[in-house]
Amino acid sequence: MGAMKSYLPIPILAFLIPLFAVLTVAQDFDFFYFVLQWPGSYCDTKQSCCYPTSGKPAEDFGIHGLWPNYNDGSYPSNCDPDSPFDPSKVSDLTGKMKADWPTLACPSNSGLKFWSHEWNKHGTCSESVLDQHGYFQAALNLKKQVDLLQILQNAGINPDGQFYSLESVSGAIKDATGYTPGIQCNADEEGNNQLYQIYLCVDTSGSNIIECPVLPRGGCSSKIEFPSF
């Protein structure tokens, strides 16, 4: 019996070790938040902003990120330190990223720091589905798929410094896309509530907008400012 006790676990361990290795490599998540930010609201704060070295971005929503999330509202982060951001892997996308995913952080820079942060913190948690190039390409494709500024302007909601009802902003986006967005606000220099970020939920392939399993906390009042840029 003693000999059996010694040898019995070996085949079990042989099975469990590769299984454990697979589980630690695969990233599980339930959906993506695709987050777009309004540059006018990013800049109209006490902290202000800096335009990227390529110049002032267009008056349009810019990509903030594509973030893997869980249905309970929590999220994984920094999942693979062995897969750091590599600019050479997205060299063919850099021009588009500068236009659609511009940095507004100070001091003024090219955007590489911003993209590196987004890949290292969020992108590595979805690399079981999207490699580095695929991750940035997916975000650019989603930006092309949903023209948020045009959607709002079609509903008479313009970046003119006026106040609009939160309900009208959310309703315009839902009417156009079919799905309820998450809307996040920040405060301008005078402390006014302003439209800052819009969250759309995307399936785990990174390509299809879906109804959000959970919406982020928005911090918005019932009337929000849509500042110019």
Tab-separated table of C-alpha atoms in Angstrom:
chain	number	residue	atom	x	y	z
A	1	MET	CA	0.000	0.000	0.000
A	2	GLY	CA	2.862	2.325	0.837
A	3	ALA	CA	4.308	1.895	-2.663
A	4	MET	CA	0.935	2.591	-4.240
A	5	LYS	CA	0.606	5.832	-2.317
A	6	SER	CA	3.994	6.926	-3.636
A	7	TYR	CA	3.270	6.268	-7.308
A	8	LEU	CA	-0.457	6.963	-7.648
A	9	PRO	CA	-0.203	10.807	-7.820
A	10	ILE	CA	2.335	10.794	-10.667
A	11	PRO	CA	-0.112	10.335	-13.596
A	12	ILE	CA	-2.483	12.792	-11.911
A	13	LEU	CA	0.298	15.384	-11.641
A	14	ALA	CA	1.299	14.712	-15.237
A	15	PHE	CA	-2.245	15.657	-16.247
A	16	LEU	CA	-2.597	18.681	-13.966
A	17	ILE	CA	0.693	20.428	-14.760
A	18	PRO	CA	-0.012	21.078	-18.481
A	19	LEU	CA	-3.629	21.944	-17.633
A	20	PHE	CA	-2.460	24.533	-15.126
A	21	ALA	CA	-0.044	25.946	-17.694
A	22	VAL	CA	-2.886	26.395	-20.200
A	23	LEU	CA	-5.097	28.087	-17.615
A	24	THR	CA	-2.420	30.588	-16.667
A	25	VAL	CA	-1.736	31.567	-20.288
A	26	ALA	CA	-5.329	31.943	-21.512
A	27	GLN	CA	-7.011	35.224	-20.573
A	28	ASP	CA	-10.686	34.982	-19.804
A	29	PHE	CA	-12.942	38.010	-20.052
A	30	ASP	CA	-16.583	38.577	-20.883
A	31	PHE	CA	-16.667	41.658	-23.133
A	32	PHE	CA	-14.770	44.798	-24.105
A	33	TYR	CA	-15.481	48.394	-23.249
A	34	PHE	CA	-14.684	50.488	-26.323
A	35	VAL	CA	-14.052	53.933	-24.868
A	36	LEU	CA	-14.079	57.160	-26.861
A	37	GLN	CA	-13.236	60.546	-25.349
A	38	TRP	CA	-14.169	64.080	-26.352
A	39	PRO	CA	-10.936	66.126	-26.628
A	40	GLY	CA	-12.687	69.383	-25.747
A	41	SER	CA	-13.646	67.953	-22.350
A	42	TYR	CA	-10.217	66.439	-21.759
A	43	CYS	CA	-8.637	69.824	-22.361
A	44	ASP	CA	-11.212	72.031	-20.609
A	45	THR	CA	-10.155	71.114	-17.077
A	46	LYS	CA	-7.857	72.651	-14.479
A	47	GLN	CA	-5.202	70.163	-15.604
A	48	SER	CA	-5.635	71.208	-19.269
A	49	CYS	CA	-3.896	69.256	-22.048
A	50	CYS	CA	-1.076	69.254	-24.568
A	51	TYR	CA	-1.545	68.614	-28.275
A	52	PRO	CA	0.507	65.755	-29.715
A	53	THR	CA	3.695	66.508	-31.623
A	54	SER	CA	1.780	65.916	-34.869
A	55	GLY	CA	-0.448	68.915	-34.093
A	56	LYS	CA	-3.955	69.612	-32.819
A	57	PRO	CA	-6.232	66.581	-33.314
A	58	ALA	CA	-9.411	66.846	-35.352
A	59	GLU	CA	-12.627	67.997	-33.690
A	60	ASP	CA	-13.838	64.462	-33.173
A	61	PHE	CA	-14.077	61.770	-30.528
A	62	GLY	CA	-10.755	59.998	-30.108
A	63	ILE	CA	-10.139	56.453	-28.945
A	64	HIS	CA	-9.169	56.057	-25.305
A	65	GLY	CA	-9.005	52.300	-25.294
A	66	LEU	CA	-10.434	48.828	-25.809
A	67	TRP	CA	-10.708	47.311	-22.341
A	68	PRO	CA	-11.430	43.656	-21.493
A	69	ASN	CA	-14.011	43.450	-18.712
A	70	TYR	CA	-15.951	40.990	-16.604
A	71	ASN	CA	-19.729	40.930	-16.311
A	72	ASP	CA	-19.534	41.907	-12.630
A	73	GLY	CA	-17.864	45.216	-13.531
A	74	SER	CA	-14.326	44.224	-12.538
A	75	TYR	CA	-11.544	43.833	-15.087
A	76	PRO	CA	-8.184	42.136	-15.590
A	77	SER	CA	-5.086	44.268	-16.089
A	78	ASN	CA	-1.384	43.935	-16.924
A	79	CYS	CA	-1.838	40.294	-17.841
A	80	ASP	CA	1.414	39.568	-19.668
A	81	PRO	CA	4.591	41.455	-18.715
A	82	ASP	CA	6.441	39.266	-21.227
A	83	SER	CA	4.549	40.895	-24.110
A	84	PRO	CA	5.411	44.624	-23.956
A	85	PHE	CA	4.233	47.150	-26.520
A	86	ASP	CA	6.351	46.992	-29.681
A	87	PRO	CA	5.894	49.948	-32.076
A	88	SER	CA	7.270	47.911	-34.981
A	89	LYS	CA	4.258	45.582	-34.773
A	90	VAL	CA	1.844	48.441	-35.526
A	91	SER	CA	4.034	50.527	-37.843
A	92	ASP	CA	1.479	50.237	-40.667
A	93	LEU	CA	-1.248	51.573	-38.329
A	94	THR	CA	0.662	54.475	-36.775
A	95	GLY	CA	-0.685	57.144	-39.149
A	96	LYS	CA	-4.274	56.090	-38.462
A	97	MET	CA	-3.592	55.838	-34.736
A	98	LYS	CA	-2.238	59.381	-34.642
A	99	ALA	CA	-5.506	60.577	-36.208
A	100	ASP	CA	-8.020	58.367	-34.375
A	101	TRP	CA	-6.197	57.575	-31.122
A	102	PRO	CA	-4.370	60.839	-30.331
A	103	THR	CA	-2.661	61.593	-27.045
A	104	LEU	CA	-3.546	64.767	-25.148
A	105	ALA	CA	-1.246	64.176	-22.195
A	106	CYS	CA	1.464	66.617	-21.190
A	107	PRO	CA	4.220	67.051	-22.090
A	108	SER	CA	3.474	66.891	-25.812
A	109	ASN	CA	4.501	63.555	-27.324
A	110	SER	CA	3.974	61.267	-30.304
A	111	GLY	CA	1.397	58.949	-28.709
A	112	LEU	CA	3.686	55.950	-28.221
A	113	LYS	CA	3.503	56.293	-24.430
A	114	PHE	CA	-0.319	56.326	-24.511
A	115	TRP	CA	-0.559	53.323	-26.835
A	116	SER	CA	2.041	51.446	-24.828
A	117	HIS	CA	0.035	51.989	-21.634
A	118	GLU	CA	-3.183	50.799	-23.290
A	119	TRP	CA	-1.570	47.639	-24.670
A	120	ASN	CA	0.356	46.745	-21.522
A	121	LYS	CA	-2.565	47.329	-19.135
A	122	HIS	CA	-5.532	46.237	-21.253
A	123	GLY	CA	-4.441	44.681	-24.549
A	124	THR	CA	-2.336	41.958	-22.934
A	125	CYS	CA	-5.496	40.708	-21.225
A	126	SER	CA	-7.127	39.915	-24.565
A	127	GLU	CA	-4.138	38.490	-26.429
A	128	SER	CA	-5.730	35.043	-26.407
A	129	VAL	CA	-8.082	36.610	-28.993
A	130	LEU	CA	-6.159	39.563	-30.473
A	131	ASP	CA	-2.412	39.895	-30.927
A	132	GLN	CA	-0.861	43.352	-30.667
A	133	HIS	CA	-1.574	44.346	-34.262
A	134	GLY	CA	-5.058	42.836	-34.113
A	135	TYR	CA	-5.852	44.734	-30.911
A	136	PHE	CA	-5.109	48.164	-32.341
A	137	GLN	CA	-6.701	47.273	-35.681
A	138	ALA	CA	-9.895	46.197	-33.882
A	139	ALA	CA	-10.153	49.543	-32.078
A	140	LEU	CA	-9.596	51.473	-35.310
A	141	ASN	CA	-12.255	49.365	-37.055
A	142	LEU	CA	-14.750	50.097	-34.273
A	143	LYS	CA	-14.027	53.823	-34.507
A	144	LYS	CA	-14.785	53.673	-38.232
A	145	GLN	CA	-17.952	51.658	-37.561
A	146	VAL	CA	-19.446	54.212	-35.138
A	147	ASP	CA	-19.212	57.933	-35.963
A	148	LEU	CA	-20.302	59.290	-32.595
A	149	LEU	CA	-19.939	62.968	-33.452
A	150	GLN	CA	-22.100	62.571	-36.550
A	151	ILE	CA	-24.669	60.594	-34.564
A	152	LEU	CA	-24.963	63.378	-31.982
A	153	GLN	CA	-25.007	66.160	-34.565
A	154	ASN	CA	-27.775	64.372	-36.486
A	155	ALA	CA	-29.790	64.600	-33.260
A	156	GLY	CA	-29.080	68.330	-32.901
A	157	ILE	CA	-26.438	67.810	-30.191
A	158	ASN	CA	-23.381	69.869	-31.143
A	159	PRO	CA	-20.036	70.695	-29.509
A	160	ASP	CA	-20.974	74.328	-29.028
A	161	GLY	CA	-20.589	74.824	-25.288
A	162	GLN	CA	-24.333	74.402	-24.740
A	163	PHE	CA	-25.995	72.105	-22.211
A	164	TYR	CA	-27.948	69.048	-23.306
A	165	SER	CA	-29.937	66.505	-21.352
A	166	LEU	CA	-28.071	63.332	-20.508
A	167	GLU	CA	-31.139	61.439	-21.672
A	168	SER	CA	-30.997	63.021	-25.131
A	169	VAL	CA	-27.294	62.179	-25.555
A	170	SER	CA	-27.800	58.570	-24.499
A	171	GLY	CA	-30.980	58.274	-26.560
A	172	ALA	CA	-29.349	59.566	-29.741
A	173	ILE	CA	-26.568	56.978	-29.487
A	174	LYS	CA	-28.982	54.149	-28.672
A	175	ASP	CA	-31.253	55.095	-31.583
A	176	ALA	CA	-28.313	55.050	-34.008
A	177	THR	CA	-26.452	51.969	-32.753
A	178	GLY	CA	-29.245	49.933	-31.196
A	179	TYR	CA	-27.429	49.755	-27.859
A	180	THR	CA	-27.365	51.772	-24.644
A	181	PRO	CA	-24.026	53.555	-24.140
A	182	GLY	CA	-22.238	54.318	-20.918
A	183	ILE	CA	-21.630	58.053	-20.558
A	184	GLN	CA	-18.952	59.517	-18.316
A	185	CYS	CA	-18.617	63.168	-17.362
A	186	ASN	CA	-15.859	65.327	-15.935
A	187	ALA	CA	-15.765	68.917	-14.681
A	188	ASP	CA	-14.558	71.955	-16.616
A	189	GLU	CA	-12.523	74.759	-15.053
A	190	GLU	CA	-15.713	76.326	-13.688
A	191	GLY	CA	-16.920	73.030	-12.258
A	192	ASN	CA	-19.617	72.396	-14.885
A	193	ASN	CA	-20.525	68.802	-15.728
A	194	GLN	CA	-19.405	68.015	-19.286
A	195	LEU	CA	-19.571	65.097	-21.712
A	196	TYR	CA	-16.200	63.389	-21.448
A	197	GLN	CA	-16.272	59.711	-22.463
A	198	ILE	CA	-18.671	57.339	-24.152
A	199	TYR	CA	-18.482	53.596	-23.527
A	200	LEU	CA	-19.783	51.063	-26.025
A	201	CYS	CA	-19.690	47.359	-25.267
A	202	VAL	CA	-18.165	44.912	-27.734
A	203	ASP	CA	-18.123	41.117	-27.881
A	204	THR	CA	-14.970	39.139	-27.145
A	205	SER	CA	-13.991	39.045	-30.824
A	206	GLY	CA	-13.487	42.811	-30.643
A	207	SER	CA	-15.698	43.406	-33.659
A	208	ASN	CA	-19.407	43.523	-32.747
A	209	ILE	CA	-21.171	46.065	-30.542
A	210	ILE	CA	-23.429	44.439	-27.949
A	211	GLU	CA	-25.699	45.515	-25.105
A	212	CYS	CA	-23.569	46.289	-22.055
A	213	PRO	CA	-23.697	43.611	-19.335
A	214	VAL	CA	-22.836	46.400	-16.885
A	215	LEU	CA	-22.478	50.160	-17.369
A	216	PRO	CA	-19.664	52.190	-15.798
A	217	ARG	CA	-20.364	54.878	-13.229
A	218	GLY	CA	-20.728	58.070	-15.176
A	219	GLY	CA	-20.805	60.886	-12.634
A	220	CYS	CA	-23.122	62.895	-14.900
A	221	SER	CA	-25.894	65.249	-13.893
A	222	SER	CA	-29.148	65.388	-15.863
A	223	LYS	CA	-27.831	68.313	-17.970
A	224	ILE	CA	-24.320	68.161	-19.400
A	225	GLU	CA	-22.195	70.576	-21.394
A	226	PHE	CA	-20.779	69.607	-24.782
A	227	PRO	CA	-17.757	71.920	-25.101
A	228	SER	CA	-16.119	72.978	-28.325
A	229	PHE	CA	-12.596	71.930	-29.188
